[in-house]
Amino acid sequence: MRDRHRPARTRRPPHRRGRPVTARRTITRRAPGKLFVVGEYAVVEPGHPAILVAVDRHVAVTVTGSGGDDVVIDSDLRPEPARWRRRDEGLGPVDGRAPDGLTHVVSAIEVVDALLAERGLRPAPMRVSIRSGLHRAGTKLGLGSSGAVTVAAVSAVAAHRGLDLSPADRFRLALLASARRDPGGSGGDLAAAVWGGWIAYRAPDRAAVLDLARRRGVQEALRAPWPGFGLRRLPPPRGLALEVGWTGRPADTATLAGRLRTRTWREGAARHDFLARSDACVRASIRALERRDDHELLRRVRDARKILTDLDGEARLGVFTAELTALCDAAESVGGAAKPSGAGGGDCGIALLDAGAEKDIARLRDGWAAAGVVPLPVRVRPPEGNTE
């Protein structure tokens, strides 16, 4: 009979300090892509708003325990798996060459590793498999594949190690992972991938967030307030159809957005004017959605196109290609409103028009096809969870 005053011995969990016991279970997590409705470019500035929607196409990440000490990453976008080894400075490629296209996944694993270490847990060897529904024949569609794979990887790796993350935790870990690679990204794609549906989003100050994580750790960064960050759910339009057209050409979002970080642009009056106009357009679009005023929302999306057109002319970014211009014109010719979604320069655009006007929708798609724009069968992904 056990001594009542002596604590019972407990089995040490296999994932505690010391050499980890390999978990053979398989965990799969999916994250949806996104579309910007209004507010792109301005949203990269902390505290400035945008409206996004999540779409019903996903990236899936599957994590399985493996033998040895390495992390093996395979993707349907790569011809062969890549092997990584944990080192003091993070994951490093075993053969010394970092493969292209895996940086977001590697960064997601590193951030989860850091959180595990702060909680007294050791990471385990694993195989990470990526399958993307946000590409066509290996070419990205402009639906936020980088953000979706980051969120899916954070979620799958954390779940595989037994971490129970709230939606807010998943977003914050994903943003830390993304900002370590590119602090210029707004994180709007991450927010859409986590919460789904229609959202109004304001980006946090990524430099401040990264500094917080460096000084006080990842776990504290999950709890502390993030300057500039904001998120709220929005109702969908009452009677509008969302149509998506793909130009067939991928765009380099980071390069396009990076052109606005020059000293001349950042200190000029044009930047302040653009931000003020964009913010006003986003706020008016939020009011239109909340009041279920479809007519007003169409007007604001047309305003957003004009704001991007003026920005393109001022900063010479190359937002509007011939295909994106034709996409917008075709929508307006049938009474709708349209604009590039995201950075432009390729990728895709969106159109909103009367959901009951089937003939107009058919004419729109025909016009797109004639201009070399591929209509995509994409719908809005319903919201998930809460915003806590």
mmCIF file of C-alpha atoms in Angstrom:
data_model
loop_
_atom_site.group_PDB
_atom_site.id
_atom_site.type_symbol
_atom_site.label_atom_id
_atom_site.label_comp_id
_atom_site.label_asym_id
_atom_site.label_seq_id
_atom_site.Cartn_x
_atom_site.Cartn_y
_atom_site.Cartn_z
ATOM 1 C CA MET A 1 0.000 0.000 0.000
ATOM 2 C CA ARG A 2 1.391 3.406 -1.031
ATOM 3 C CA ASP A 3 2.284 5.935 1.674
ATOM 4 C CA ARG A 4 -0.498 8.534 1.652
ATOM 5 C CA HIS A 5 1.989 11.306 2.422
ATOM 6 C CA ARG A 6 4.439 10.412 -0.336
ATOM 7 C CA PRO A 7 3.665 11.781 -3.776
ATOM 8 C CA ALA A 8 2.921 9.202 -6.409
ATOM 9 C CA ARG A 9 5.566 8.660 -9.058
ATOM 10 C CA THR A 10 4.497 9.836 -12.449
ATOM 11 C CA ARG A 11 5.757 8.650 -15.775
ATOM 12 C CA ARG A 12 7.906 11.173 -17.541
ATOM 13 C CA PRO A 13 6.281 12.238 -20.792
ATOM 14 C CA PRO A 14 8.356 11.127 -23.790
ATOM 15 C CA HIS A 15 8.630 14.684 -25.116
ATOM 16 C CA ARG A 16 10.242 16.163 -22.005
ATOM 17 C CA ARG A 17 13.892 17.100 -21.687
ATOM 18 C CA GLY A 18 16.344 14.517 -22.924
ATOM 19 C CA ARG A 19 16.364 12.637 -26.173
ATOM 20 C CA PRO A 20 12.842 12.734 -27.616
ATOM 21 C CA VAL A 21 10.908 9.562 -28.297
ATOM 22 C CA THR A 22 9.788 9.599 -31.917
ATOM 23 C CA ALA A 23 6.054 10.067 -32.346
ATOM 24 C CA ARG A 24 4.678 8.011 -35.216
ATOM 25 C CA ARG A 25 1.278 9.625 -35.326
ATOM 26 C CA THR A 26 0.292 11.684 -38.338
ATOM 27 C CA ILE A 27 -1.174 15.178 -38.075
ATOM 28 C CA THR A 28 -2.610 17.139 -41.012
ATOM 29 C CA ARG A 29 -3.680 20.771 -40.915
ATOM 30 C CA ARG A 30 -5.062 22.874 -43.751
ATOM 31 C CA ALA A 31 -5.127 26.644 -44.204
ATOM 32 C CA PRO A 32 -7.025 28.596 -46.876
ATOM 33 C CA GLY A 33 -5.769 31.220 -49.278
ATOM 34 C CA LYS A 34 -6.962 34.819 -49.383
ATOM 35 C CA LEU A 35 -8.052 37.701 -51.568
ATOM 36 C CA PHE A 36 -7.655 41.384 -50.836
ATOM 37 C CA VAL A 37 -10.887 43.292 -51.383
ATOM 38 C CA VAL A 38 -9.603 46.800 -50.566
ATOM 39 C CA GLY A 39 -6.611 48.271 -48.761
ATOM 40 C CA GLU A 40 -3.586 46.462 -50.202
ATOM 41 C CA TYR A 41 -0.276 48.362 -50.109
ATOM 42 C CA ALA A 42 -1.551 50.673 -47.353
ATOM 43 C CA VAL A 43 -1.990 47.697 -45.020
ATOM 44 C CA VAL A 44 1.758 47.034 -44.928
ATOM 45 C CA GLU A 45 2.017 50.174 -42.786
ATOM 46 C CA PRO A 46 1.254 49.318 -39.132
ATOM 47 C CA GLY A 47 -2.265 50.245 -38.069
ATOM 48 C CA HIS A 48 -3.656 50.877 -41.564
ATOM 49 C CA PRO A 49 -6.699 48.773 -42.469
ATOM 50 C CA ALA A 50 -7.636 46.436 -45.279
ATOM 51 C CA ILE A 51 -10.495 44.044 -46.030
ATOM 52 C CA LEU A 52 -9.734 40.449 -46.982
ATOM 53 C CA VAL A 53 -11.635 37.234 -47.583
ATOM 54 C CA ALA A 54 -10.494 33.653 -47.151
ATOM 55 C CA VAL A 55 -11.084 31.351 -50.119
ATOM 56 C CA ASP A 56 -12.057 27.699 -50.371
ATOM 57 C CA ARG A 57 -8.702 26.567 -51.727
ATOM 58 C CA HIS A 58 -6.101 25.344 -49.279
ATOM 59 C CA VAL A 59 -2.577 24.296 -48.520
ATOM 60 C CA ALA A 60 -2.330 21.067 -46.511
ATOM 61 C CA VAL A 61 0.652 20.265 -44.290
ATOM 62 C CA THR A 62 1.087 16.761 -42.882
ATOM 63 C CA VAL A 63 3.591 16.016 -40.119
ATOM 64 C CA THR A 64 4.715 12.478 -39.310
ATOM 65 C CA GLY A 65 7.297 11.339 -36.792
ATOM 66 C CA SER A 66 10.450 9.851 -38.290
ATOM 67 C CA GLY A 67 13.652 8.152 -37.252
ATOM 68 C CA GLY A 68 17.018 9.868 -37.034
ATOM 69 C CA ASP A 69 17.572 13.455 -35.999
ATOM 70 C CA ASP A 70 16.571 15.413 -39.105
ATOM 71 C CA VAL A 71 13.560 17.230 -40.468
ATOM 72 C CA VAL A 72 12.589 16.087 -43.946
ATOM 73 C CA ILE A 73 10.395 18.413 -46.002
ATOM 74 C CA ASP A 74 8.714 17.303 -49.200
ATOM 75 C CA SER A 75 6.384 19.310 -51.397
ATOM 76 C CA ASP A 76 4.298 18.631 -54.470
ATOM 77 C CA LEU A 77 5.991 21.732 -55.934
ATOM 78 C CA ARG A 78 9.492 20.213 -55.683
ATOM 79 C CA PRO A 79 11.012 17.208 -57.459
ATOM 80 C CA GLU A 80 12.569 15.683 -54.340
ATOM 81 C CA PRO A 81 12.504 16.009 -50.533
ATOM 82 C CA ALA A 82 14.939 18.275 -48.673
ATOM 83 C CA ARG A 83 16.635 17.267 -45.426
ATOM 84 C CA TRP A 84 17.298 19.787 -42.657
ATOM 85 C CA ARG A 85 19.208 19.499 -39.392
ATOM 86 C CA ARG A 86 18.598 21.438 -36.202
ATOM 87 C CA ARG A 87 21.557 23.582 -35.188
ATOM 88 C CA ASP A 88 22.053 26.303 -32.598
ATOM 89 C CA GLU A 89 21.090 28.999 -35.107
ATOM 90 C CA GLY A 90 18.065 27.078 -36.396
ATOM 91 C CA LEU A 91 17.419 24.600 -39.190
ATOM 92 C CA GLY A 92 20.179 24.213 -41.755
ATOM 93 C CA PRO A 93 20.175 22.159 -44.965
ATOM 94 C CA VAL A 94 22.125 18.924 -44.573
ATOM 95 C CA ASP A 95 23.871 19.309 -47.918
ATOM 96 C CA GLY A 96 24.657 22.991 -47.323
ATOM 97 C CA ARG A 97 22.285 24.335 -49.960
ATOM 98 C CA ALA A 98 18.954 25.822 -48.930
ATOM 99 C CA PRO A 99 16.298 24.779 -51.479
ATOM 100 C CA ASP A 100 14.064 27.475 -52.924
ATOM 101 C CA GLY A 101 10.430 27.635 -51.914
ATOM 102 C CA LEU A 102 10.694 26.188 -48.412
ATOM 103 C CA THR A 103 11.732 29.213 -46.361
ATOM 104 C CA HIS A 104 8.263 29.849 -44.936
ATOM 105 C CA VAL A 105 7.909 26.256 -43.759
ATOM 106 C CA VAL A 106 11.412 26.225 -42.256
ATOM 107 C CA SER A 107 10.725 29.474 -40.404
ATOM 108 C CA ALA A 108 7.414 28.093 -39.095
ATOM 109 C CA ILE A 109 9.194 25.020 -37.693
ATOM 110 C CA GLU A 110 11.893 27.197 -36.101
ATOM 111 C CA VAL A 111 9.342 29.401 -34.325
ATOM 112 C CA VAL A 112 7.474 26.383 -32.946
ATOM 113 C CA ASP A 113 10.832 24.910 -31.875
ATOM 114 C CA ALA A 114 11.578 28.122 -29.970
ATOM 115 C CA LEU A 115 8.231 27.946 -28.179
ATOM 116 C CA LEU A 116 8.825 24.303 -27.286
ATOM 117 C CA ALA A 117 12.236 25.162 -25.839
ATOM 118 C CA GLU A 118 10.743 27.922 -23.682
ATOM 119 C CA ARG A 119 8.226 25.406 -22.311
ATOM 120 C CA GLY A 120 10.935 22.898 -21.481
ATOM 121 C CA LEU A 121 10.171 20.591 -24.411
ATOM 122 C CA ARG A 122 12.472 19.277 -27.090
ATOM 123 C CA PRO A 123 11.589 19.181 -30.780
ATOM 124 C CA ALA A 124 11.362 15.806 -32.480
ATOM 125 C CA PRO A 125 12.561 14.547 -35.857
ATOM 126 C CA MET A 126 9.725 14.679 -38.349
ATOM 127 C CA ARG A 127 8.689 14.506 -41.949
ATOM 128 C CA VAL A 128 6.705 17.493 -43.200
ATOM 129 C CA SER A 129 4.705 17.060 -46.408
ATOM 130 C CA ILE A 130 3.127 19.984 -48.273
ATOM 131 C CA ARG A 131 0.309 19.800 -50.807
ATOM 132 C CA SER A 132 -0.905 23.027 -52.395
ATOM 133 C CA GLY A 133 -4.290 23.797 -53.896
ATOM 134 C CA LEU A 134 -3.173 27.395 -54.478
ATOM 135 C CA HIS A 135 -1.054 26.613 -57.528
ATOM 136 C CA ARG A 136 -1.836 25.498 -61.051
ATOM 137 C CA ALA A 137 0.786 23.315 -62.730
ATOM 138 C CA GLY A 138 3.342 24.655 -60.266
ATOM 139 C CA THR A 139 2.483 28.340 -60.847
ATOM 140 C CA LYS A 140 1.038 30.316 -57.971
ATOM 141 C CA LEU A 141 -2.393 31.822 -58.473
ATOM 142 C CA GLY A 142 -1.894 34.859 -56.226
ATOM 143 C CA LEU A 143 -4.152 33.519 -53.470
ATOM 144 C CA GLY A 144 -1.682 33.853 -50.605
ATOM 145 C CA SER A 145 0.078 30.499 -50.777
ATOM 146 C CA SER A 146 3.005 31.685 -48.631
ATOM 147 C CA GLY A 147 0.692 32.770 -45.831
ATOM 148 C CA ALA A 148 -1.427 29.627 -46.043
ATOM 149 C CA VAL A 149 1.567 27.277 -45.881
ATOM 150 C CA THR A 150 2.990 29.210 -42.925
ATOM 151 C CA VAL A 151 -0.244 28.916 -40.942
ATOM 152 C CA ALA A 152 -0.722 25.252 -41.874
ATOM 153 C CA ALA A 153 2.872 24.412 -40.948
ATOM 154 C CA VAL A 154 2.668 26.175 -37.570
ATOM 155 C CA SER A 155 -0.613 24.410 -36.809
ATOM 156 C CA ALA A 156 0.543 20.943 -37.880
ATOM 157 C CA VAL A 157 3.983 21.040 -36.224
ATOM 158 C CA ALA A 158 2.526 22.396 -32.971
ATOM 159 C CA ALA A 159 -0.258 19.796 -32.919
ATOM 160 C CA HIS A 160 2.236 17.016 -33.607
ATOM 161 C CA ARG A 161 4.158 18.046 -30.480
ATOM 162 C CA GLY A 162 0.982 18.259 -28.412
ATOM 163 C CA LEU A 163 0.630 22.052 -28.262
ATOM 164 C CA ASP A 164 -2.957 23.318 -28.086
ATOM 165 C CA LEU A 165 -2.990 26.685 -29.841
ATOM 166 C CA SER A 166 -5.808 29.219 -29.953
ATOM 167 C CA PRO A 167 -6.495 30.998 -33.268
ATOM 168 C CA ALA A 168 -4.702 34.075 -31.914
ATOM 169 C CA ASP A 169 -1.661 31.961 -30.997
ATOM 170 C CA ARG A 170 -1.563 30.409 -34.466
ATOM 171 C CA PHE A 171 -1.722 33.839 -36.073
ATOM 172 C CA ARG A 172 0.985 35.268 -33.860
ATOM 173 C CA LEU A 173 3.354 32.348 -34.346
ATOM 174 C CA ALA A 174 2.760 32.486 -38.098
ATOM 175 C CA LEU A 175 3.424 36.218 -38.192
ATOM 176 C CA LEU A 176 6.635 35.812 -36.201
ATOM 177 C CA ALA A 177 7.720 33.127 -38.666
ATOM 178 C CA SER A 178 6.800 35.238 -41.675
ATOM 179 C CA ALA A 179 8.306 38.486 -40.371
ATOM 180 C CA ARG A 180 11.639 36.806 -39.665
ATOM 181 C CA ARG A 181 11.913 36.174 -43.422
ATOM 182 C CA ASP A 182 10.191 39.305 -44.724
ATOM 183 C CA PRO A 183 9.248 42.012 -42.203
ATOM 184 C CA GLY A 184 7.598 43.959 -45.020
ATOM 185 C CA GLY A 185 4.668 41.570 -45.330
ATOM 186 C CA SER A 186 1.454 42.785 -43.706
ATOM 187 C CA GLY A 187 0.279 39.433 -42.340
ATOM 188 C CA GLY A 188 -3.178 39.907 -43.803
ATOM 189 C CA ASP A 189 -2.879 36.591 -45.625
ATOM 190 C CA LEU A 190 -2.093 34.920 -42.285
ATOM 191 C CA ALA A 191 -5.140 36.460 -40.600
ATOM 192 C CA ALA A 192 -7.425 35.319 -43.409
ATOM 193 C CA ALA A 193 -5.922 31.809 -43.248
ATOM 194 C CA VAL A 194 -6.553 31.603 -39.496
ATOM 195 C CA TRP A 195 -10.007 33.163 -39.143
ATOM 196 C CA GLY A 196 -11.653 32.714 -42.553
ATOM 197 C CA GLY A 197 -14.631 34.615 -43.909
ATOM 198 C CA TRP A 198 -14.610 38.387 -44.449
ATOM 199 C CA ILE A 199 -12.331 40.316 -42.105
ATOM 200 C CA ALA A 200 -11.113 43.849 -41.498
ATOM 201 C CA TYR A 201 -7.432 43.702 -40.613
ATOM 202 C CA ARG A 202 -4.777 46.101 -39.346
ATOM 203 C CA ALA A 203 -1.163 44.993 -39.368
ATOM 204 C CA PRO A 204 0.983 45.151 -36.235
ATOM 205 C CA ASP A 205 4.379 46.832 -36.126
ATOM 206 C CA ARG A 206 6.451 43.847 -37.223
ATOM 207 C CA ALA A 207 9.756 45.360 -36.110
ATOM 208 C CA ALA A 208 8.375 45.896 -32.608
ATOM 209 C CA VAL A 209 6.929 42.379 -32.507
ATOM 210 C CA LEU A 210 10.209 40.776 -33.584
ATOM 211 C CA ASP A 211 12.091 42.828 -31.016
ATOM 212 C CA LEU A 212 9.640 41.734 -28.327
ATOM 213 C CA ALA A 213 10.189 38.066 -29.211
ATOM 214 C CA ARG A 214 13.968 38.496 -29.177
ATOM 215 C CA ARG A 215 14.033 40.255 -25.827
ATOM 216 C CA ARG A 216 11.324 38.423 -23.919
ATOM 217 C CA GLY A 217 10.775 35.196 -25.821
ATOM 218 C CA VAL A 218 8.127 33.746 -28.080
ATOM 219 C CA GLN A 219 5.810 32.771 -25.240
ATOM 220 C CA GLU A 220 5.686 36.337 -23.927
ATOM 221 C CA ALA A 221 5.148 37.599 -27.471
ATOM 222 C CA LEU A 222 1.983 35.479 -27.603
ATOM 223 C CA ARG A 223 0.577 37.264 -24.549
ATOM 224 C CA ALA A 224 1.710 40.877 -24.884
ATOM 225 C CA PRO A 225 -0.260 43.547 -26.782
ATOM 226 C CA TRP A 226 0.889 44.047 -30.380
ATOM 227 C CA PRO A 227 1.027 47.704 -31.433
ATOM 228 C CA GLY A 228 -1.098 48.490 -34.478
ATOM 229 C CA PHE A 229 -2.825 45.108 -34.689
ATOM 230 C CA GLY A 230 -6.564 44.902 -35.149
ATOM 231 C CA LEU A 231 -9.043 42.354 -36.489
ATOM 232 C CA ARG A 232 -12.816 42.167 -36.719
ATOM 233 C CA ARG A 233 -15.234 39.951 -38.563
ATOM 234 C CA LEU A 234 -17.415 41.434 -41.291
ATOM 235 C CA PRO A 235 -20.678 40.188 -42.778
ATOM 236 C CA PRO A 236 -20.550 39.210 -46.456
ATOM 237 C CA PRO A 237 -22.325 41.296 -49.099
ATOM 238 C CA ARG A 238 -26.046 40.653 -49.196
ATOM 239 C CA GLY A 239 -26.558 40.068 -52.935
ATOM 240 C CA LEU A 240 -23.204 40.293 -54.693
ATOM 241 C CA ALA A 241 -21.243 37.537 -56.372
ATOM 242 C CA LEU A 242 -17.472 37.476 -55.978
ATOM 243 C CA GLU A 243 -15.757 36.497 -59.225
ATOM 244 C CA VAL A 244 -12.022 35.803 -59.450
ATOM 245 C CA GLY A 245 -9.880 36.015 -62.559
ATOM 246 C CA TRP A 246 -6.299 34.780 -62.951
ATOM 247 C CA THR A 247 -3.926 36.486 -65.356
ATOM 248 C CA GLY A 248 -1.795 33.374 -65.790
ATOM 249 C CA ARG A 249 1.313 35.253 -64.725
ATOM 250 C CA PRO A 250 2.793 35.135 -61.219
ATOM 251 C CA ALA A 251 3.724 38.414 -59.533
ATOM 252 C CA ASP A 252 6.594 39.118 -57.163
ATOM 253 C CA THR A 253 4.662 40.709 -54.319
ATOM 254 C CA ALA A 254 7.709 41.396 -52.153
ATOM 255 C CA THR A 255 9.468 43.260 -54.959
ATOM 256 C CA LEU A 256 6.427 45.349 -55.845
ATOM 257 C CA ALA A 257 5.748 46.310 -52.226
ATOM 258 C CA GLY A 258 9.440 46.935 -51.646
ATOM 259 C CA ARG A 259 9.439 49.739 -54.190
ATOM 260 C CA LEU A 260 7.363 51.786 -51.772
ATOM 261 C CA ARG A 261 10.038 51.606 -49.074
ATOM 262 C CA THR A 262 12.394 54.037 -50.741
ATOM 263 C CA ARG A 263 13.247 57.154 -48.782
ATOM 264 C CA THR A 264 11.831 59.455 -51.464
ATOM 265 C CA TRP A 265 8.436 57.756 -51.360
ATOM 266 C CA ARG A 266 8.250 57.396 -47.586
ATOM 267 C CA GLU A 267 9.019 61.063 -46.959
ATOM 268 C CA GLY A 268 6.908 62.467 -49.784
ATOM 269 C CA ALA A 269 3.429 63.959 -49.712
ATOM 270 C CA ALA A 270 2.178 61.309 -52.174
ATOM 271 C CA ARG A 271 2.551 58.580 -49.537
ATOM 272 C CA HIS A 272 0.457 60.476 -46.989
ATOM 273 C CA ASP A 273 -2.213 61.201 -49.580
ATOM 274 C CA PHE A 274 -2.341 57.551 -50.648
ATOM 275 C CA LEU A 275 -2.645 56.278 -47.086
ATOM 276 C CA ALA A 276 -5.394 58.772 -46.245
ATOM 277 C CA ARG A 277 -7.396 57.879 -49.360
ATOM 278 C CA SER A 278 -6.960 54.146 -48.841
ATOM 279 C CA ASP A 279 -7.952 54.319 -45.164
ATOM 280 C CA ALA A 280 -11.070 56.335 -46.006
ATOM 281 C CA CYS A 281 -12.021 53.826 -48.707
ATOM 282 C CA VAL A 282 -11.572 50.856 -46.367
ATOM 283 C CA ARG A 283 -13.586 52.488 -43.576
ATOM 284 C CA ALA A 284 -16.412 53.310 -45.994
ATOM 285 C CA SER A 285 -16.316 49.733 -47.333
ATOM 286 C CA ILE A 286 -16.584 48.365 -43.788
ATOM 287 C CA ARG A 287 -19.635 50.555 -43.174
ATOM 288 C CA ALA A 288 -21.189 49.381 -46.443
ATOM 289 C CA LEU A 289 -20.734 45.730 -45.485
ATOM 290 C CA GLU A 290 -22.090 46.239 -41.983
ATOM 291 C CA ARG A 291 -25.114 48.118 -43.344
ATOM 292 C CA ARG A 292 -25.576 45.477 -46.079
ATOM 293 C CA ASP A 293 -25.393 48.251 -48.677
ATOM 294 C CA ASP A 294 -24.219 46.452 -51.820
ATOM 295 C CA HIS A 295 -24.536 49.512 -54.037
ATOM 296 C CA GLU A 296 -22.209 51.498 -51.784
ATOM 297 C CA LEU A 297 -19.713 48.628 -51.636
ATOM 298 C CA LEU A 298 -19.531 48.534 -55.441
ATOM 299 C CA ARG A 299 -18.840 52.261 -55.450
ATOM 300 C CA ARG A 300 -16.044 51.832 -52.923
ATOM 301 C CA VAL A 301 -14.409 48.998 -54.868
ATOM 302 C CA ARG A 302 -14.365 51.269 -57.933
ATOM 303 C CA ASP A 303 -12.754 53.929 -55.731
ATOM 304 C CA ALA A 304 -10.153 51.390 -54.657
ATOM 305 C CA ARG A 305 -9.294 50.715 -58.293
ATOM 306 C CA LYS A 306 -8.799 54.443 -58.865
ATOM 307 C CA ILE A 307 -6.603 54.733 -55.763
ATOM 308 C CA LEU A 308 -4.390 51.890 -57.010
ATOM 309 C CA THR A 309 -4.293 53.420 -60.486
ATOM 310 C CA ASP A 310 -3.075 56.719 -59.065
ATOM 311 C CA LEU A 311 -0.527 54.939 -56.878
ATOM 312 C CA ASP A 312 0.721 53.024 -59.889
ATOM 313 C CA GLY A 313 1.150 56.236 -61.852
ATOM 314 C CA GLU A 314 2.899 58.006 -59.000
ATOM 315 C CA ALA A 315 5.271 55.243 -57.897
ATOM 316 C CA ARG A 316 5.540 53.354 -61.206
ATOM 317 C CA LEU A 317 5.048 49.992 -59.585
ATOM 318 C CA GLY A 318 3.579 48.092 -62.502
ATOM 319 C CA VAL A 319 0.399 47.150 -60.653
ATOM 320 C CA PHE A 320 -1.844 47.198 -63.723
ATOM 321 C CA THR A 321 -0.963 44.787 -66.497
ATOM 322 C CA ALA A 322 -2.959 44.599 -69.723
ATOM 323 C CA GLU A 323 -4.811 41.558 -68.373
ATOM 324 C CA LEU A 324 -5.720 43.220 -65.066
ATOM 325 C CA THR A 325 -6.935 46.348 -66.827
ATOM 326 C CA ALA A 326 -9.092 44.216 -69.132
ATOM 327 C CA LEU A 327 -10.382 42.295 -66.103
ATOM 328 C CA CYS A 328 -11.551 45.519 -64.471
ATOM 329 C CA ASP A 329 -13.039 46.992 -67.639
ATOM 330 C CA ALA A 330 -15.019 43.829 -68.381
ATOM 331 C CA ALA A 331 -16.602 43.923 -64.924
ATOM 332 C CA GLU A 332 -17.561 47.584 -65.155
ATOM 333 C CA SER A 333 -19.084 47.017 -68.607
ATOM 334 C CA VAL A 334 -21.709 44.754 -67.006
ATOM 335 C CA GLY A 335 -22.385 46.998 -64.015
ATOM 336 C CA GLY A 336 -19.918 45.447 -61.597
ATOM 337 C CA ALA A 337 -16.797 46.697 -59.852
ATOM 338 C CA ALA A 338 -13.329 45.182 -60.090
ATOM 339 C CA LYS A 339 -9.698 45.680 -59.172
ATOM 340 C CA PRO A 340 -6.435 43.779 -58.766
ATOM 341 C CA SER A 341 -6.337 41.720 -55.583
ATOM 342 C CA GLY A 342 -3.053 42.142 -53.790
ATOM 343 C CA ALA A 343 0.074 43.682 -55.247
ATOM 344 C CA GLY A 344 -0.952 43.359 -58.889
ATOM 345 C CA GLY A 345 1.638 42.966 -61.627
ATOM 346 C CA GLY A 346 0.040 39.625 -62.474
ATOM 347 C CA ASP A 347 -1.622 37.067 -60.203
ATOM 348 C CA CYS A 348 -5.368 37.669 -59.968
ATOM 349 C CA GLY A 349 -8.126 40.245 -59.710
ATOM 350 C CA ILE A 350 -11.615 40.286 -58.253
ATOM 351 C CA ALA A 351 -14.988 41.482 -59.450
ATOM 352 C CA LEU A 352 -18.208 42.049 -57.527
ATOM 353 C CA LEU A 353 -21.546 42.132 -59.328
ATOM 354 C CA ASP A 354 -25.204 41.268 -58.857
ATOM 355 C CA ALA A 355 -25.391 37.601 -57.881
ATOM 356 C CA GLY A 356 -28.753 37.245 -59.619
ATOM 357 C CA ALA A 357 -27.561 38.619 -62.959
ATOM 358 C CA GLU A 358 -26.544 35.309 -64.489
ATOM 359 C CA LYS A 359 -26.253 36.714 -68.010
ATOM 360 C CA ASP A 360 -23.943 39.495 -66.806
ATOM 361 C CA ILE A 361 -21.776 36.980 -64.971
ATOM 362 C CA ALA A 362 -21.553 34.858 -68.124
ATOM 363 C CA ARG A 363 -20.646 37.938 -70.197
ATOM 364 C CA LEU A 364 -17.985 38.847 -67.650
ATOM 365 C CA ARG A 365 -16.384 35.414 -67.848
ATOM 366 C CA ASP A 366 -16.493 35.485 -71.658
ATOM 367 C CA GLY A 367 -14.833 38.898 -71.648
ATOM 368 C CA TRP A 368 -12.136 37.653 -69.331
ATOM 369 C CA ALA A 369 -11.453 34.609 -71.462
ATOM 370 C CA ALA A 370 -11.141 36.803 -74.565
ATOM 371 C CA ALA A 371 -8.541 38.931 -72.738
ATOM 372 C CA GLY A 372 -6.514 35.927 -71.587
ATOM 373 C CA VAL A 373 -7.877 35.999 -68.028
ATOM 374 C CA VAL A 374 -8.832 32.615 -66.585
ATOM 375 C CA PRO A 375 -12.003 32.583 -64.436
ATOM 376 C CA LEU A 376 -11.274 30.665 -61.247
ATOM 377 C CA PRO A 377 -14.012 28.660 -59.481
ATOM 378 C CA VAL A 378 -13.222 30.188 -56.085
ATOM 379 C CA ARG A 379 -15.664 30.847 -53.276
ATOM 380 C CA VAL A 380 -15.352 32.453 -49.845
ATOM 381 C CA ARG A 381 -14.260 30.123 -47.058
ATOM 382 C CA PRO A 382 -16.679 30.454 -44.085
ATOM 383 C CA PRO A 383 -15.260 31.811 -40.830
ATOM 384 C CA GLU A 384 -13.827 29.474 -38.212
ATOM 385 C CA GLY A 385 -13.460 29.803 -34.452
ATOM 386 C CA ASN A 386 -13.474 33.149 -32.674
ATOM 387 C CA THR A 387 -11.170 36.137 -32.801
ATOM 388 C CA GLU A 388 -9.694 35.663 -29.324
#
